[in-house]
Coordinates of C-alpha atoms and ligand atoms in Angstrom, one line a residue:
M6 CA 174.1 212.8 93.8
E7 CA 171.7 212.0 91.0
N8 CA 168.0 211.5 91.8
V9 CA 167.6 207.7 91.8
A10 CA 164.7 205.7 93.0
W11 CA 165.5 204.3 96.5
W12 CA 165.1 200.7 95.5
K13 CA 167.8 200.8 92.9
G14 CA 170.5 201.3 95.4
A15 CA 168.8 199.2 98.0
V16 CA 169.4 195.7 99.4
I17 CA 166.2 193.8 100.1
Y18 CA 166.0 191.2 102.9
Q19 CA 163.3 188.6 102.9
V20 CA 161.9 187.8 106.3
Y21 CA 159.9 184.5 106.6
P22 CA 157.9 185.7 109.6
R23 CA 157.0 182.2 111.0
S24 CA 160.7 181.5 111.3
F25 CA 162.3 184.8 112.3
C26 CA 161.7 185.3 116.0
D27 CA 158.9 184.2 118.3
S28 CA 158.0 186.6 121.1
D29 CA 155.0 184.9 122.7
G30 CA 156.3 181.4 123.1
D31 CA 154.0 179.6 120.7
G32 CA 156.8 178.3 118.6
V33 CA 155.9 180.4 115.7
G34 CA 157.7 183.7 114.8
D35 CA 155.6 186.8 115.0
L36 CA 155.6 190.6 114.5
A37 CA 156.7 191.5 118.0
G38 CA 159.6 189.1 117.6
L39 CA 160.6 190.7 114.4
R40 CA 160.2 194.1 116.0
E41 CA 162.8 193.1 118.6
K42 CA 165.2 192.1 115.9
L43 CA 165.1 195.4 113.9
P44 CA 168.4 196.6 115.4
Y45 CA 170.0 193.4 114.1
L46 CA 168.7 194.1 110.6
K47 CA 169.7 197.7 110.7
N48 CA 173.2 196.7 111.9
L49 CA 173.4 194.1 109.1
G50 CA 173.1 197.0 106.7
I51 CA 170.1 196.1 104.6
D52 CA 167.6 198.7 103.3
A53 CA 164.3 197.1 103.0
I54 CA 162.5 194.0 104.5
W55 CA 160.0 192.0 102.5
L56 CA 157.7 190.0 104.7
S57 CA 156.1 186.8 103.4
P58 CA 152.3 186.9 104.1
I59 CA 151.2 187.9 107.5
F60 CA 147.5 188.2 106.7
R61 CA 144.6 186.3 108.1
S62 CA 144.9 182.7 106.8
P63 CA 144.1 179.1 107.7
M64 CA 147.8 178.6 107.1
V65 CA 147.5 175.5 104.9
D66 CA 150.1 177.0 102.6
F67 CA 151.6 178.9 105.5
G68 CA 150.0 182.2 104.8
Y69 CA 149.9 182.0 101.0
D70 CA 146.2 181.1 101.4
I71 CA 144.7 184.4 102.5
S72 CA 141.2 184.7 104.0
D73 CA 141.4 188.4 104.7
Y74 CA 143.8 190.7 102.8
R75 CA 143.3 193.5 105.3
E76 CA 143.8 191.8 108.6
I77 CA 146.9 190.6 110.4
D78 CA 146.6 186.9 111.4
P79 CA 146.5 186.6 115.2
L80 CA 149.3 184.1 115.0
F81 CA 151.6 187.0 114.0
G82 CA 150.0 189.7 116.1
T83 CA 147.6 192.6 115.8
M84 CA 147.1 195.5 113.4
E85 CA 148.4 197.7 116.2
Q86 CA 151.6 195.8 116.4
F87 CA 151.9 195.9 112.6
K88 CA 151.5 199.7 112.5
E89 CA 154.1 199.9 115.3
L90 CA 156.5 197.7 113.4
L91 CA 156.0 199.8 110.2
D92 CA 156.7 202.9 112.1
A93 CA 159.7 201.5 113.8
C94 CA 161.1 200.4 110.4
H95 CA 160.6 203.9 109.0
R96 CA 162.1 205.5 112.1
S97 CA 165.2 203.4 111.6
G98 CA 165.4 204.1 107.9
L99 CA 164.2 200.7 106.7
R100 CA 161.5 200.2 104.1
M101 CA 158.8 197.6 104.4
I102 CA 157.5 195.4 101.5
L103 CA 154.5 193.2 102.0
D104 CA 153.5 190.1 100.0
L105 CA 150.4 190.3 97.8
V106 CA 148.8 187.1 96.6
P107 CA 146.6 188.1 93.6
N108 CA 146.3 184.7 91.9
H109 CA 144.2 183.0 94.5
T110 CA 142.6 183.3 97.9
S111 CA 142.0 180.7 100.6
S112 CA 138.8 178.7 100.2
E113 CA 137.8 180.3 103.5
H114 CA 137.9 183.8 102.1
P115 CA 134.4 185.3 102.3
W116 CA 134.5 185.9 98.5
F117 CA 134.9 182.2 97.9
V118 CA 132.5 181.1 100.6
D119 CA 129.9 183.2 98.9
S120 CA 130.9 182.3 95.4
R121 CA 130.5 178.6 96.2
S122 CA 127.2 179.1 97.9
S123 CA 125.1 179.4 94.8
L124 CA 125.2 179.8 91.0
Q125 CA 123.5 183.2 91.6
S126 CA 126.1 184.6 94.0
V127 CA 127.4 188.0 93.0
Y128 CA 130.8 186.5 93.7
R129 CA 130.2 183.4 91.5
D130 CA 132.2 184.9 88.7
W131 CA 135.1 186.1 91.0
Y132 CA 136.5 182.6 90.7
I133 CA 137.0 180.2 87.7
W134 CA 134.0 177.9 87.6
R135 CA 133.3 175.5 84.7
E136 CA 131.0 172.7 83.8
P137 CA 132.5 169.2 83.8
G138 CA 134.2 168.0 80.6
P139 CA 132.3 165.8 78.1
D140 CA 133.2 162.7 80.0
G141 CA 131.9 164.1 83.2
G142 CA 135.4 164.6 84.6
P143 CA 137.4 167.8 84.9
P144 CA 136.8 170.5 82.2
N145 CA 140.3 170.1 80.7
N146 CA 143.8 168.7 81.3
W147 CA 145.1 171.6 83.4
L148 CA 147.2 170.4 86.3
S149 CA 147.9 171.9 89.7
V150 CA 151.5 172.9 90.4
F151 CA 151.0 171.1 93.8
G152 CA 149.9 167.8 92.2
G153 CA 146.9 166.3 90.6
S154 CA 144.2 168.0 88.5
G155 CA 143.9 171.8 88.8
W156 CA 140.1 171.3 88.9
E157 CA 138.1 170.5 92.0
L158 CA 134.5 169.3 91.8
D159 CA 132.0 171.2 93.9
E160 CA 129.4 168.6 94.7
A161 CA 126.6 171.0 95.5
S162 CA 126.6 172.8 92.1
G163 CA 128.2 170.0 90.0
Q164 CA 130.7 172.6 88.6
Y165 CA 134.5 172.5 88.9
Y166 CA 136.6 175.4 90.1
Y167 CA 140.3 175.9 89.1
H168 CA 143.2 176.1 91.5
T169 CA 146.8 176.5 90.3
F170 CA 148.0 175.5 93.7
L171 CA 146.1 173.6 96.5
S172 CA 142.4 172.9 96.1
C173 CA 141.9 175.2 99.2
Q174 CA 143.6 178.0 97.1
P175 CA 140.9 178.7 94.4
D176 CA 142.2 181.0 91.7
L177 CA 140.5 184.4 91.3
N178 CA 139.0 185.2 87.9
W179 CA 141.1 188.1 86.6
R180 CA 138.8 188.4 83.6
N181 CA 136.2 189.9 86.0
P182 CA 137.0 193.6 86.4
D183 CA 135.5 193.5 89.9
V184 CA 138.4 191.2 91.0
S185 CA 141.0 193.6 89.6
A186 CA 139.2 196.5 91.4
A187 CA 139.1 194.5 94.7
I188 CA 142.8 193.8 94.6
Q189 CA 143.5 197.4 93.7
D190 CA 141.6 198.3 96.8
V191 CA 143.9 196.1 98.8
L192 CA 146.9 197.9 97.4
H193 CA 145.4 201.3 98.3
F194 CA 144.7 200.1 101.8
W195 CA 148.3 199.2 102.6
F196 CA 149.9 202.0 100.5
A197 CA 147.8 204.5 102.4
M198 CA 149.1 203.1 105.6
G199 CA 152.6 203.7 104.4
V200 CA 153.8 200.3 103.2
D201 CA 156.6 200.8 100.7
G202 CA 155.9 198.1 98.2
F203 CA 154.6 194.7 97.4
R204 CA 156.2 191.5 96.2
M205 CA 153.5 189.9 94.1
D206 CA 153.1 186.2 94.4
A207 CA 152.8 183.9 91.3
L208 CA 152.3 186.8 89.1
W209 CA 152.8 185.0 85.8
Y210 CA 149.8 182.7 86.6
I211 CA 147.0 185.2 87.2
L212 CA 145.5 185.1 83.7
K213 CA 144.5 181.9 81.9
D214 CA 143.3 181.0 78.4
E215 CA 139.8 182.4 77.8
Q216 CA 138.9 179.2 75.8
F217 CA 140.2 176.8 78.4
R218 CA 142.2 174.9 75.8
D219 CA 144.1 171.8 76.8
N220 CA 147.8 172.3 77.5
P221 CA 150.0 170.4 75.1
P222 CA 152.1 167.5 76.3
N223 CA 155.7 168.4 77.2
P224 CA 158.0 166.1 75.1
E225 CA 160.9 166.8 77.5
Y226 CA 159.1 165.7 80.7
K227 CA 161.0 163.1 82.6
A228 CA 159.8 161.0 85.6
G229 CA 160.9 162.6 88.8
Q230 CA 160.1 166.1 87.7
P231 CA 157.3 168.0 89.2
P232 CA 154.1 166.3 87.9
D233 CA 152.7 169.5 86.3
Y234 CA 155.7 169.5 83.9
Q235 CA 153.9 166.7 82.0
F236 CA 152.2 169.5 80.0
M237 CA 153.6 172.8 78.8
P238 CA 151.8 175.6 80.6
L239 CA 150.8 177.3 77.4
Y240 CA 147.3 178.1 78.4
T241 CA 147.7 178.4 82.2
A242 CA 150.6 180.8 82.6
D243 CA 152.4 183.8 81.1
H244 CA 149.3 185.0 79.1
E245 CA 149.9 187.8 76.7
E246 CA 147.2 190.0 78.3
V247 CA 148.5 189.6 81.8
H248 CA 150.6 192.7 81.3
D249 CA 147.6 195.0 81.1
L250 CA 146.4 193.7 84.5
I251 CA 149.9 194.4 85.9
A252 CA 150.0 197.8 84.4
A253 CA 146.8 198.7 86.2
M254 CA 148.4 197.7 89.5
R255 CA 151.4 199.7 88.6
R256 CA 149.2 202.8 88.1
T257 CA 147.9 202.3 91.6
A258 CA 151.4 202.1 93.0
D259 CA 152.4 205.2 91.1
A260 CA 149.6 207.2 92.6
Y261 CA 151.7 207.1 95.8
Q262 CA 155.3 208.3 96.2
D263 CA 158.2 205.9 95.9
R264 CA 156.4 202.6 96.0
L265 CA 157.9 199.4 94.7
L266 CA 156.3 196.5 92.9
I267 CA 158.2 193.2 92.6
G268 CA 156.9 190.2 90.7
E269 CA 157.5 186.6 91.5
I270 CA 157.9 185.1 88.1
Y271 CA 159.7 181.9 87.2
L272 CA 160.2 182.2 83.5
P273 CA 163.2 182.1 81.1
P274 CA 164.9 185.5 80.8
V275 CA 163.4 186.5 77.5
R276 CA 159.9 186.0 78.9
L277 CA 160.8 187.3 82.3
V278 CA 161.9 190.7 81.2
R279 CA 158.6 191.4 79.5
Y280 CA 157.2 191.9 83.0
Y281 CA 159.0 195.2 83.2
G282 CA 156.2 196.1 80.7
L283 CA 156.3 197.8 77.4
D284 CA 157.4 201.3 78.2
L285 CA 158.2 200.0 81.7
E286 CA 154.7 200.2 83.0
G287 CA 154.9 196.7 84.5
V288 CA 156.5 195.8 87.8
H289 CA 159.7 197.6 88.8
L290 CA 161.5 194.4 89.4
P291 CA 160.5 191.0 88.0
F292 CA 162.4 188.7 90.4
N293 CA 165.4 187.3 88.6
F294 CA 165.9 183.7 89.9
A295 CA 168.6 182.7 87.4
L296 CA 171.2 182.1 90.2
L297 CA 168.8 179.8 92.1
E298 CA 168.9 177.1 89.5
C299 CA 172.2 177.5 87.6
A300 CA 175.2 175.2 87.9
W301 CA 178.0 176.7 90.0
H302 CA 180.5 177.3 87.2
A303 CA 182.2 180.5 86.2
R304 CA 181.4 180.3 82.5
T305 CA 177.7 179.4 83.2
I306 CA 177.3 182.3 85.6
A307 CA 179.1 184.7 83.3
T308 CA 176.9 183.7 80.5
L309 CA 173.7 184.1 82.4
I310 CA 174.7 187.5 83.6
E311 CA 175.5 188.6 80.1
E312 CA 172.3 187.2 78.6
Y313 CA 170.3 188.9 81.3
E314 CA 172.2 192.2 81.0
N315 CA 171.7 192.1 77.2
I316 CA 168.0 191.7 77.1
L317 CA 167.0 194.1 79.9
P318 CA 164.7 196.7 78.3
E319 CA 166.0 200.2 78.0
G320 CA 165.7 202.1 81.3
S321 CA 164.9 199.0 83.4
W322 CA 166.8 198.0 86.5
P323 CA 168.2 194.5 87.1
N324 CA 167.9 192.4 90.3
W325 CA 169.3 189.2 91.7
V326 CA 168.0 186.6 94.1
L327 CA 170.1 183.9 95.8
G328 CA 167.6 182.2 98.0
N329 CA 163.9 182.3 99.1
H330 CA 161.4 180.3 101.1
D331 CA 160.7 178.0 98.2
R332 CA 164.1 176.9 97.0
P333 CA 167.0 175.0 98.6
R334 CA 169.5 177.0 100.6
I335 CA 172.6 178.3 98.7
A336 CA 175.0 176.9 101.4
S337 CA 173.6 173.4 100.9
K338 CA 174.0 173.8 97.2
V339 CA 177.5 175.1 97.0
G340 CA 179.0 174.4 100.4
D341 CA 180.2 176.7 103.2
D342 CA 183.2 178.1 101.4
Q343 CA 181.4 178.9 98.2
A344 CA 178.5 180.4 100.2
R345 CA 180.9 183.2 101.0
V346 CA 181.8 183.6 97.3
A347 CA 178.1 183.5 96.5
A348 CA 177.5 186.4 99.0
M349 CA 180.2 188.5 97.2
L350 CA 178.6 187.7 93.8
L351 CA 175.1 188.6 95.0
L352 CA 176.2 191.9 96.5
T353 CA 178.4 193.0 93.7
L354 CA 176.3 192.3 90.6
R355 CA 174.5 195.2 89.0
G356 CA 171.0 195.5 90.4
T357 CA 168.9 195.2 93.5
P358 CA 169.9 192.1 95.5
T359 CA 167.5 190.1 97.7
I360 CA 168.9 188.2 100.7
Y361 CA 166.8 185.4 102.2
N362 CA 166.9 185.4 106.0
G363 CA 169.5 183.1 107.4
D364 CA 171.7 183.0 104.3
E365 CA 173.8 185.6 106.0
L366 CA 174.6 182.9 108.6
G367 CA 175.3 180.4 105.8
M368 CA 172.4 178.3 107.1
P369 CA 172.2 174.9 105.5
L370 CA 168.9 173.0 104.9
A371 CA 167.5 171.6 108.1
E372 CA 167.0 167.9 108.3
I373 CA 163.4 167.0 108.1
R374 CA 162.3 163.5 109.0
P375 CA 159.4 162.1 107.1
D376 CA 157.1 162.4 110.1
Q377 CA 158.1 166.1 110.4
V378 CA 157.0 167.1 106.9
Q379 CA 154.5 170.0 106.9
D380 CA 154.8 171.5 103.5
P381 CA 151.6 170.8 101.6
L382 CA 153.7 170.5 98.4
E383 CA 155.8 167.7 99.8
L384 CA 152.7 166.0 101.4
N385 CA 150.9 166.0 98.0
V386 CA 153.9 165.2 95.8
P387 CA 156.2 163.2 98.1
G388 CA 159.7 162.0 97.3
L389 CA 160.7 164.3 94.5
G390 CA 162.7 166.6 96.6
L391 CA 160.3 169.4 96.3
G392 CA 159.7 169.9 100.0
R393 CA 160.2 173.3 101.4
D394 CA 160.3 172.8 105.1
A395 CA 164.1 172.5 105.2
V396 CA 164.6 176.0 103.9
R397 CA 162.1 177.4 106.4
S398 CA 164.0 176.4 109.6
P399 CA 163.9 179.1 112.3
M400 CA 166.7 181.7 112.6
P401 CA 169.2 180.6 115.3
W402 CA 169.9 183.6 117.4
D403 CA 172.1 182.2 120.1
S404 CA 173.1 178.9 121.8
T405 CA 170.4 178.9 124.5
A406 CA 167.5 176.5 124.4
Q407 CA 165.6 176.6 121.0
A408 CA 168.4 178.7 119.6
G409 CA 166.9 181.8 121.2
F410 CA 164.2 181.7 118.6
S411 CA 161.4 180.7 121.0
E412 CA 160.7 179.5 124.5
R413 CA 159.0 176.5 123.1
E414 CA 159.9 173.9 120.5
P415 CA 159.8 175.7 117.2
W416 CA 157.1 174.9 114.6
C417 CA 159.9 173.6 112.2
P418 CA 163.1 171.8 113.2
L419 CA 166.3 173.9 113.8
I420 CA 169.3 173.4 111.6
G421 CA 171.7 170.7 112.9
D422 CA 174.6 173.0 113.9
W423 CA 172.6 175.9 115.5
Q424 CA 174.7 175.7 118.7
I425 CA 177.7 177.0 116.8
R426 CA 176.0 178.6 113.8
N427 CA 173.9 181.3 115.4
V428 CA 173.8 185.1 115.3
A429 CA 175.5 185.6 118.7
A430 CA 178.4 183.2 117.9
L431 CA 179.0 184.5 114.4
D432 CA 178.8 188.0 115.6
Q433 CA 181.9 187.4 117.8
E434 CA 184.0 185.8 115.0
P435 CA 185.6 188.5 112.9
G436 CA 185.9 186.2 109.9
S437 CA 182.4 184.7 110.1
I438 CA 180.1 184.7 107.1
L439 CA 177.8 187.1 109.0
N440 CA 180.6 189.6 109.3
L441 CA 181.5 189.1 105.7
Y442 CA 177.9 190.0 104.8
R443 CA 178.2 193.1 107.0
R444 CA 181.4 194.1 105.2
L445 CA 179.9 193.6 101.8
L446 CA 176.8 195.6 102.6
N447 CA 179.0 198.3 104.0
L448 CA 181.1 198.4 100.9
R449 CA 178.0 198.8 98.8
R450 CA 177.2 201.9 100.7
R451 CA 180.7 203.3 100.4
Y452 CA 181.2 202.6 96.7
H453 CA 178.8 204.2 94.3
S454 CA 180.0 201.9 91.6
L455 CA 178.8 198.8 93.5
A456 CA 175.3 200.2 94.3
L457 CA 174.6 202.0 91.0
G458 CA 177.5 201.6 88.6
S459 CA 177.8 199.8 85.3
Y460 CA 178.8 196.2 84.9
H461 CA 181.7 195.1 82.7
P462 CA 182.5 191.5 82.2
V463 CA 186.3 190.8 82.2
A464 CA 186.7 187.1 82.1
A465 CA 185.4 183.7 83.0
R466 CA 187.9 181.0 82.7
G467 CA 188.4 177.9 84.6
D468 CA 186.9 178.6 88.0
A469 CA 187.6 182.3 87.9
L470 CA 184.9 184.9 87.3
V471 CA 186.1 188.5 87.0
Y472 CA 184.1 191.7 86.4
I473 CA 184.3 195.4 87.1
R474 CA 181.7 197.7 88.5
K475 CA 182.3 201.2 87.4
S476 CA 180.8 204.5 88.2
A477 CA 181.1 207.4 85.8
Q478 CA 181.5 210.0 88.5
S479 CA 183.8 208.2 90.9
D480 CA 185.0 204.7 91.7
S481 CA 185.6 201.4 90.0
V482 CA 185.7 198.1 91.8
L483 CA 187.1 194.9 90.3
I484 CA 185.6 191.7 91.6
A485 CA 187.5 188.4 91.1
L486 CA 185.8 185.2 92.3
N487 CA 187.3 181.8 92.5
L488 CA 184.4 179.4 92.2
G489 CA 186.6 176.4 92.8
S490 CA 189.0 174.9 95.4
E491 CA 192.2 175.4 93.4
A492 CA 194.2 178.6 93.3
Q493 CA 193.7 180.7 90.1
K494 CA 196.0 183.3 88.5
V495 CA 194.5 186.5 87.3
I496 CA 196.1 189.0 85.0
A497 CA 194.3 192.2 84.5
E498 CA 196.6 194.2 82.3
G499 CA 197.4 197.7 83.4
M500 CA 195.5 197.5 86.6
S501 CA 196.6 198.7 90.0
G502 CA 194.5 199.0 93.1
E503 CA 193.8 198.4 96.7
I504 CA 192.3 195.2 98.1
L505 CA 188.9 196.0 99.7
L506 CA 187.9 192.6 100.9
S507 CA 188.7 189.0 100.6
T508 CA 186.2 186.3 101.5
V509 CA 188.9 184.1 103.1
D510 CA 190.8 186.7 105.0
A511 CA 189.1 189.6 106.8
E512 CA 192.4 191.3 107.5
M513 CA 193.7 191.3 104.0
H514 CA 194.3 194.8 102.6
G515 CA 196.9 196.7 100.7
P516 CA 198.0 197.3 97.1
V517 CA 197.6 194.9 94.3
A518 CA 199.1 194.9 90.8
D519 CA 197.8 193.5 87.5
K520 CA 198.9 190.0 88.3
F521 CA 197.5 188.4 91.4
E522 CA 196.4 185.1 92.7
L523 CA 193.1 183.9 94.0
R524 CA 193.3 181.4 96.7
P525 CA 191.0 178.4 96.8
N526 CA 187.4 179.6 97.3
E527 CA 188.5 183.2 97.4
G528 CA 186.5 186.2 96.3
L529 CA 188.4 189.5 96.1
M530 CA 187.2 193.0 95.7
I531 CA 189.8 195.5 94.5
A532 CA 189.3 199.3 94.4
V533 CA 190.8 200.2 91.1
S534 CA 193.1 203.2 91.4
T535 CA 191.6 206.2 89.7
G536 CA 195.0 207.0 88.2
A537 CA 194.9 203.8 86.1
K538 CA 191.8 205.0 84.2
L539 CA 190.9 201.4 83.7
K540 CA 188.6 200.8 80.8
A541 CA 186.7 197.6 80.6
A542 CA 188.0 197.1 77.1
S543 CA 191.6 197.5 78.2
V544 CA 191.5 194.8 80.7
S545 CA 192.5 191.9 78.6
S546 CA 192.8 189.3 81.2
Q547 CA 194.4 186.0 80.9
L548 CA 193.4 183.5 83.5
S549 CA 195.2 180.3 84.0
K550 CA 195.1 177.5 86.5
T551 CA 198.2 177.2 88.6
Ligands
GLC12 C1 154.5 181.3 95.6 C2 155.0 181.3 97.0 C3 154.9 179.9 97.6 C4 153.4 179.5 97.6 C5 152.8 179.6 96.2 C6 151.3 179.5 96.2 O1 155.2 180.6 94.8 O2 156.3 181.7 97.1 O3 155.5 179.7 98.8 O4 153.3 178.2 98.0 O5 153.1 180.9 95.6 O6 150.8 180.7 96.8
MG13 MG1 154.7 183.5 118.3

């Protein structure tokens, strides 16, 4: 076996700790609860878990507002429990990735408390302070992503500080080398403890224009879009020099063995792939969110895969994300049947996939009544459909009270159908989406081509999307997905193979020839016979609707 970095062949699973499992009956998930569920994750077949922030926090943005980067918030548990969890993960062969929030702290972080206390504070320059603009208002037109001006007046000093997100999430000043050093120290702290990597929050925002120029108006802005879209984020995001700051963090990670850095970056593909860094000294994986926002059409998806594959820098490794704690659930977007096809897509594309907890159950968005809204984004900018509570609903484990998540009413409402859609119930159904995920994850382990092989597009016509994963040494797998509800005919000239898995029929196996049919909403995986020596170029496929 070639010597490949662990994370290339790995599948990452995002745990939203508040909503995973509650052990102490306070209605909020915690580390001890997660610890209990490690066997479930191991059995699912994932390789690494990424935990959304578990650090000390006033929890206004549910942990993305950190007041101590080196402490576990008591809501989630103790440092002892964290170390025990990390150990338990490693003993069972799972890696652990934490969430680093370098763009901002909580306003309760001692750095900010000190910074705000006086113009002479040694921490004053750790944050972005400015005099008011000429009219006495905010220094410029920069808007917060969470609504309103990005500038907050501090009455005491008469100066404004900048916050990309909530006003209680002041942005750190990354032009100050002390800030960079302090965040490096945080990385050292957790890496030395044995943490395997970090997902880095809002990474494309950390550096801003040195001259604080106004952002230009966005001619394409339409009412109903997030309010910050009114201006193009020319001077507030994706700064040219951000890559030097990231490279410094990468050097820190590289001082340890086998550590992984992932960046949360919402940018168009050409801008996104720059975060691999020139000479690949950036993050290992800039999260690729293309599937989160695209229309569910074969041609659209084929095109975005191709565009992405084509612009990946030499030597870089792709990755795919189908859901996270900020975006609507895939099952609500495409429906139950297509959620299964989506699972096959995610787990057969080339690159490291990230599964969001609950998507393996086909969880839909929970229903959130107006009086149940807790997400500060929805509270600040109501009615635009930006709310994220619905995607943060607790994991339903069984059909007992509170879905086995907690002994008390959970902090966020359960999904409507938790009594039938829960881990215990789906576990018993051979054809459930949960068991489909398990099979898919199992196949990724068995077929080298799926984990590490090359990607060859075959066709995207009508609702059919067909591609091959190929491994030079060993196997080839053809994946044929029907993204619609009508049968599709596929002709893959010269092919013969064995059916590995169908999304609609767990029992389906046996030989398949070069002409086959995809049933409505069916995804098929076919192990291409080695004898056929199928070359991507030789698979001229004709797809037609029946
Ligand atoms: C990231 C997180 C999101 C959070 C924001 C501000 O986008 O994923 O949940 O609200 O950063 O920290
Ligand atoms: Mg708890």
